Short mmCIF file of C-alpha atoms in Angstrom, two decimals:
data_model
loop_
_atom_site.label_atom_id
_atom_site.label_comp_id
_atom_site.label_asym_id
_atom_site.label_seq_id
_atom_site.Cartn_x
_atom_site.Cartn_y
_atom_site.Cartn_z
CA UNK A 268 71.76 76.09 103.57
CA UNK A 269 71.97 75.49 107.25
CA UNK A 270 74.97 75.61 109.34
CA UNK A 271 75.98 72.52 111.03
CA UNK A 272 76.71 72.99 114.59
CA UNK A 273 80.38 73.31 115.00
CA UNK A 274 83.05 75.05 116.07
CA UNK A 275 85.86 77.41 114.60
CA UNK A 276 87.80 74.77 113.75
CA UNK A 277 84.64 73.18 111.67
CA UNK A 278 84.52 70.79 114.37
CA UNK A 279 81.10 69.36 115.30
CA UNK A 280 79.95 70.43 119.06
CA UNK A 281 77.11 69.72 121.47
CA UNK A 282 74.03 72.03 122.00
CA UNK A 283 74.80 74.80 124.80
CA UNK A 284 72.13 76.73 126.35
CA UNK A 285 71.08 80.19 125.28
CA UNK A 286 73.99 82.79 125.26
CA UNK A 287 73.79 85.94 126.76
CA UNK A 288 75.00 89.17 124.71
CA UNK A 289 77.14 90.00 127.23
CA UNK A 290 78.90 86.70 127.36
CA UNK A 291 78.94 87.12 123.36
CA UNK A 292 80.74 90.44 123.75
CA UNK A 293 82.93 88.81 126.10
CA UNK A 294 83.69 85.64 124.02
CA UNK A 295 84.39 88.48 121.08
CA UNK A 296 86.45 91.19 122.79
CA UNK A 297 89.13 87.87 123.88
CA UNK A 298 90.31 87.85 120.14
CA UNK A 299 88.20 91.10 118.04
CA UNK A 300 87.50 94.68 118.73
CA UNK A 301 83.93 95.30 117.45
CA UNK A 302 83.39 99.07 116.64
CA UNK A 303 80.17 100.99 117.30
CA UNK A 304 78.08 100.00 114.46
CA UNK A 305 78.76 96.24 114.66
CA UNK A 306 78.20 96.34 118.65
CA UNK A 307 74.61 97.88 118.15
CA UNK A 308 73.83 95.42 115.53
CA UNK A 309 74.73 92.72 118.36
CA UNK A 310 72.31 94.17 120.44
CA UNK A 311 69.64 94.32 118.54
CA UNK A 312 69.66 90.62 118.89
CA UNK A 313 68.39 91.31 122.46
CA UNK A 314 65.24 89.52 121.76
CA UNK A 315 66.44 86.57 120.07
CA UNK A 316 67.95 83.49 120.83
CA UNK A 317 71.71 83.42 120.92
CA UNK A 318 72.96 80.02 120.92
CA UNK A 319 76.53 79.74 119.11
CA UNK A 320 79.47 82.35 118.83
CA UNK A 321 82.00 81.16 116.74
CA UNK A 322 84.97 82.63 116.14
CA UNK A 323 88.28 82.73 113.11
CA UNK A 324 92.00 83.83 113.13
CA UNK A 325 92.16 82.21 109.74
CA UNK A 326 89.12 81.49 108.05
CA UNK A 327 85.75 83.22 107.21
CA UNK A 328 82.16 82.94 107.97
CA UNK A 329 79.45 83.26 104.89
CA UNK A 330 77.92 86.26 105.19
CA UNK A 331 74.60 84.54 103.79
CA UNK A 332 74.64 81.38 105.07
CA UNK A 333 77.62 81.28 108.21
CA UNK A 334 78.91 78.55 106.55
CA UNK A 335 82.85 78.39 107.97
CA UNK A 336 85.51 78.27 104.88
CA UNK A 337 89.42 78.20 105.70
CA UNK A 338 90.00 80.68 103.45
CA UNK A 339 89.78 84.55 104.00
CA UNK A 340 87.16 85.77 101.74
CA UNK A 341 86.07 89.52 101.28
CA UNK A 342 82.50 89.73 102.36
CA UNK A 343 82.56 87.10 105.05
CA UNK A 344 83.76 87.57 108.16
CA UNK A 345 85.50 87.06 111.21
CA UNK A 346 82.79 86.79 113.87
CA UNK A 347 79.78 84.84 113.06
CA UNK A 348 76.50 85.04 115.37
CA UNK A 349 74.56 81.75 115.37
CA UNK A 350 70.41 82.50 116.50
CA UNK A 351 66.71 82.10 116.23
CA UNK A 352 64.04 84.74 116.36
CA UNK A 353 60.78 84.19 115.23
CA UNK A 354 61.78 81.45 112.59
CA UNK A 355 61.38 77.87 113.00
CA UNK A 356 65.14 78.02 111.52
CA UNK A 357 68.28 79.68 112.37
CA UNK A 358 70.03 83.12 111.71
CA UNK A 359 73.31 84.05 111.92
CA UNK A 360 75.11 87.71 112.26
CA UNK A 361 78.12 88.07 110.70
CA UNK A 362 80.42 90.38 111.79
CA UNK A 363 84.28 91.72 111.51
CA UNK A 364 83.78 91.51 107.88
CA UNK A 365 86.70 91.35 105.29
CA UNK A 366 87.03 94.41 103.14
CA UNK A 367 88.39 93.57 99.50
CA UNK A 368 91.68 95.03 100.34
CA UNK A 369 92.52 92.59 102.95
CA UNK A 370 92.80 89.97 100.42
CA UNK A 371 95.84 91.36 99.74
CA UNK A 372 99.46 90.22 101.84
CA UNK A 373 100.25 93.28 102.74
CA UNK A 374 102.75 91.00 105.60
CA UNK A 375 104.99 90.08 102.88
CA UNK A 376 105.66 93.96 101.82
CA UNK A 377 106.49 94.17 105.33
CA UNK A 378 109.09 91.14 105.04
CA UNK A 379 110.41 92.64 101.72
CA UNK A 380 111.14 96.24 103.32
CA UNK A 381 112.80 94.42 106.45
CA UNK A 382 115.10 92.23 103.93
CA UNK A 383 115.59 95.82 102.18
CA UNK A 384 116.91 97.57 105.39
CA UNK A 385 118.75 94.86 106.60
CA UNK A 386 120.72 95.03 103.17
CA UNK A 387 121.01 98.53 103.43
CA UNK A 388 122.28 98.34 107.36
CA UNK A 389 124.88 95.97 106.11
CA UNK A 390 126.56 98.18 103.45
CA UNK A 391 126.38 101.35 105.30
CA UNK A 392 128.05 99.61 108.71
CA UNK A 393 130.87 98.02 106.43
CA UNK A 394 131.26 101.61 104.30
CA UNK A 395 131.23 103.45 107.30
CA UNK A 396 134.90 104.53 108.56
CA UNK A 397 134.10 105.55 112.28
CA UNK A 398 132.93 102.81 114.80
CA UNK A 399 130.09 104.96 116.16
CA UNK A 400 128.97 104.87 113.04
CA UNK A 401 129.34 101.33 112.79
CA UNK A 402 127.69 100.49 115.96
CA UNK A 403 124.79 102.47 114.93
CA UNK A 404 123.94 100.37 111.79
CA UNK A 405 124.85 97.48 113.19
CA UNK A 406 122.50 98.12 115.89
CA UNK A 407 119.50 98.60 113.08
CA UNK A 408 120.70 95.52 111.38
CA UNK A 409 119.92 93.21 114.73
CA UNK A 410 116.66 95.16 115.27
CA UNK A 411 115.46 94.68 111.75
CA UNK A 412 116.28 90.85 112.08
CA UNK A 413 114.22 90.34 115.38
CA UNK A 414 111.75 92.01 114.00
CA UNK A 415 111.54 89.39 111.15
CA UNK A 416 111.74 87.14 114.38
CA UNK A 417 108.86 88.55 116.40
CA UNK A 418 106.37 88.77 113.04
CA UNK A 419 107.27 84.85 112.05
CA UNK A 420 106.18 83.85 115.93
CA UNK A 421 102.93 86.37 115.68
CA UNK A 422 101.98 85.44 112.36
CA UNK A 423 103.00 81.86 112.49
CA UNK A 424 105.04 82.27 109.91
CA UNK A 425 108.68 80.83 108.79
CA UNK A 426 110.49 83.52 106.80
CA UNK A 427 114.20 83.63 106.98
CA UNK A 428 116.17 86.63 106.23
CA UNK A 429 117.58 86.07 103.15
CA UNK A 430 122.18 85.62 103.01
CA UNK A 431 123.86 89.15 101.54
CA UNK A 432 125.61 88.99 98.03
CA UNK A 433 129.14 89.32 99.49
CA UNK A 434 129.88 90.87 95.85
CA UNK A 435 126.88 93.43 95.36
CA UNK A 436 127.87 94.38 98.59
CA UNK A 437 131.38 95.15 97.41
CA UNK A 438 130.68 97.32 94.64
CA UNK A 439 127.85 99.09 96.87
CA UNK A 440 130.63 100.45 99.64
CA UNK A 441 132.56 102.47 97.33
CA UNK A 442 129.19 104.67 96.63
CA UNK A 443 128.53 105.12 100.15
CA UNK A 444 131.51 106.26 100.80
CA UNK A 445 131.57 108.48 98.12
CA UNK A 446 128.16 110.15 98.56
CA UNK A 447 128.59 110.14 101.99
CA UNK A 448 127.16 110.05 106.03
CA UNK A 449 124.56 112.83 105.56
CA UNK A 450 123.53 110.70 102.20
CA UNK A 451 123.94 107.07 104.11
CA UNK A 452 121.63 108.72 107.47
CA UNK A 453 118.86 109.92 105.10
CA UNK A 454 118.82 106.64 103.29
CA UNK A 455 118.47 104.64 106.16
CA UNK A 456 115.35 107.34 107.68
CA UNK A 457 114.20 106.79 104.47
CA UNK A 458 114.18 102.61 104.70
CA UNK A 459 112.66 103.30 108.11
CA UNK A 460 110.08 105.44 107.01
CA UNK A 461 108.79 103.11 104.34
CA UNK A 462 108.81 100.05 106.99
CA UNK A 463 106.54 101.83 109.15
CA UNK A 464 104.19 103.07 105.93
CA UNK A 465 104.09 99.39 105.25
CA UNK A 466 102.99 98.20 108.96
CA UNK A 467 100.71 100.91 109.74
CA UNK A 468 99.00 99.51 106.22
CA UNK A 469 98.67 96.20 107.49
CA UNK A 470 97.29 98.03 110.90
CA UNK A 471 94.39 98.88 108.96
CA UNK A 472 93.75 94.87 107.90
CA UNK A 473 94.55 94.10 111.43
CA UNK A 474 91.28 92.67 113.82
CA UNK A 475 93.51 90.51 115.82
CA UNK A 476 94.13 92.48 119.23
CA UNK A 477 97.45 90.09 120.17
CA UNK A 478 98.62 90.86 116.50
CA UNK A 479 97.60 94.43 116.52
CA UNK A 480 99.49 95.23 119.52
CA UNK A 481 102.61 93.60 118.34
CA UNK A 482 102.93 96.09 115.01
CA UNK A 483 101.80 98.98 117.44
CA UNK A 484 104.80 97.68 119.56
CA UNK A 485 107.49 97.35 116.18
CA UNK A 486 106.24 100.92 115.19
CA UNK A 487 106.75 102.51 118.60
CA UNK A 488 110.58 100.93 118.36
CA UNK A 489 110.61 102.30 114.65
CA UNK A 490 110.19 105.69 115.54
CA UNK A 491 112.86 105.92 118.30
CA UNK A 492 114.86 104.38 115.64
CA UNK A 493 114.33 106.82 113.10
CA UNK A 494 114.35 110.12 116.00
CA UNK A 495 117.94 108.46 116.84
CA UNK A 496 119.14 108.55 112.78
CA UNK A 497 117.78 112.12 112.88
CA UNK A 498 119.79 112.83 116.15
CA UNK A 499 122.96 111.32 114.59
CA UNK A 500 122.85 113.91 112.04
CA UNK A 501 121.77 116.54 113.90
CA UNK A 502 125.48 116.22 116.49
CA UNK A 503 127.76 113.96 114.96
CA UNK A 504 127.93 115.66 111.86
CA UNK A 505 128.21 118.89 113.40
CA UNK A 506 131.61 117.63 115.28
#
């Protein structure tokens, strides 16, 4: 089955003149990083005809037929090559394909673990006798919840953090308090640790540069979170 001419948005679209590979490459690298393998299959289309690039944030491209579907299919792809060589008909190159994993959310573990942490922020602030400590959780708390803010604009999506159980809460101080600040600090590394095993899984899934960057940019902040938990028990302890 032939393609109809269109574009990403399954729109239909006048003819264009041959395309360059270098203008493909450029039209790719603006939203996908193609590795090694999938840039020497683009130029191997050197003597053919390029004349569509089309391009999906959402959708998928048939890997047989390019054939655009709005959902995210594993074995389509991402990138997908309209051309003619030697055929009376077209061919199309499909690349940035979707690996059976990434049909799998892995975004919402993310969400879960921040809705986790945030919970966890709140009980150890309000069991926590000393304002330094207090500061410090509270501090975790606000970053957690932009964070939730800064994935909903990336991944256009409309999660809202979820209102604490004023009575779990409650019955959750007295055990702090009882096991502890060493216990309470290596809870929340813990809780850190786990958010940034979830976003360096969804890394992996990741082709979208803008996207990429921004959980690059949440794990960087993660880290200095989690060095500054370890450096509250390393001194304030100790005093």
């Amino acid at each position: 089955m032939m393609m109809k001419e269109r574009n990403e948005n399954g729109k239909k679209v006048s003819n264009t003149q041959e395309i360059s590979i270098s203008d493909c490459l450029h039209k790719i690298n603006s939203k996908f990083e193609l590795n090694e393998q999938e840039t020497k299959k683009l130029y191997d289309l050197k003597k053919a005809i390029i004349s569509r690039v089309y391009l999906t944030e959402e959708g998928s491209f048939n890997s047989e037929n390019g054939d655009f579907v709005s959902e995210i299919i594993p074995g389509n792809g991402k990138v997908c090559i309209k051309y003619f060589y030697k055929l009376p008909y077209p061919e199309f190159l499909i690349l940035k394909k979707i690996e059976p994993s990434e049909k799998v959310n892995s975004l919402n573990s993310i969400y879960n673990q921040l809705e986790e942490n945030i919970l966890f922020f709140e009980e150890a602030k309000k069991a926590s006798k000393r304002m330094i400590f207090k500061r410090l959780f509270e501090n975790h708390k606000t970053l957690a919840l932009y964070t939730i803010e800064d994935l909903n604009k990336t991944f256009n999506r409309s999660i809202l953090h979820r209102k604490t159980d004023e009575k779990a809460l409650a019955d959750r101080l007295h055990f702090l308090q009882k096991k502890g600040r060493n216990y309470v600090l290596n809870k929340a590394m813990y809780l850190e640790n786990k958010l940034a095993e979830a976003i360096s899984a969804k890394l992996v899934q990741c082709a979208i540069k803008s996207k990429r960057q921004k959980l690059e940019s949440i794990n960087i902040e993660l880290k200095q979170n989690i060095a500054e938990l370890r450096k509250f028990q390393n001194t304030v302890l100790l005093r």
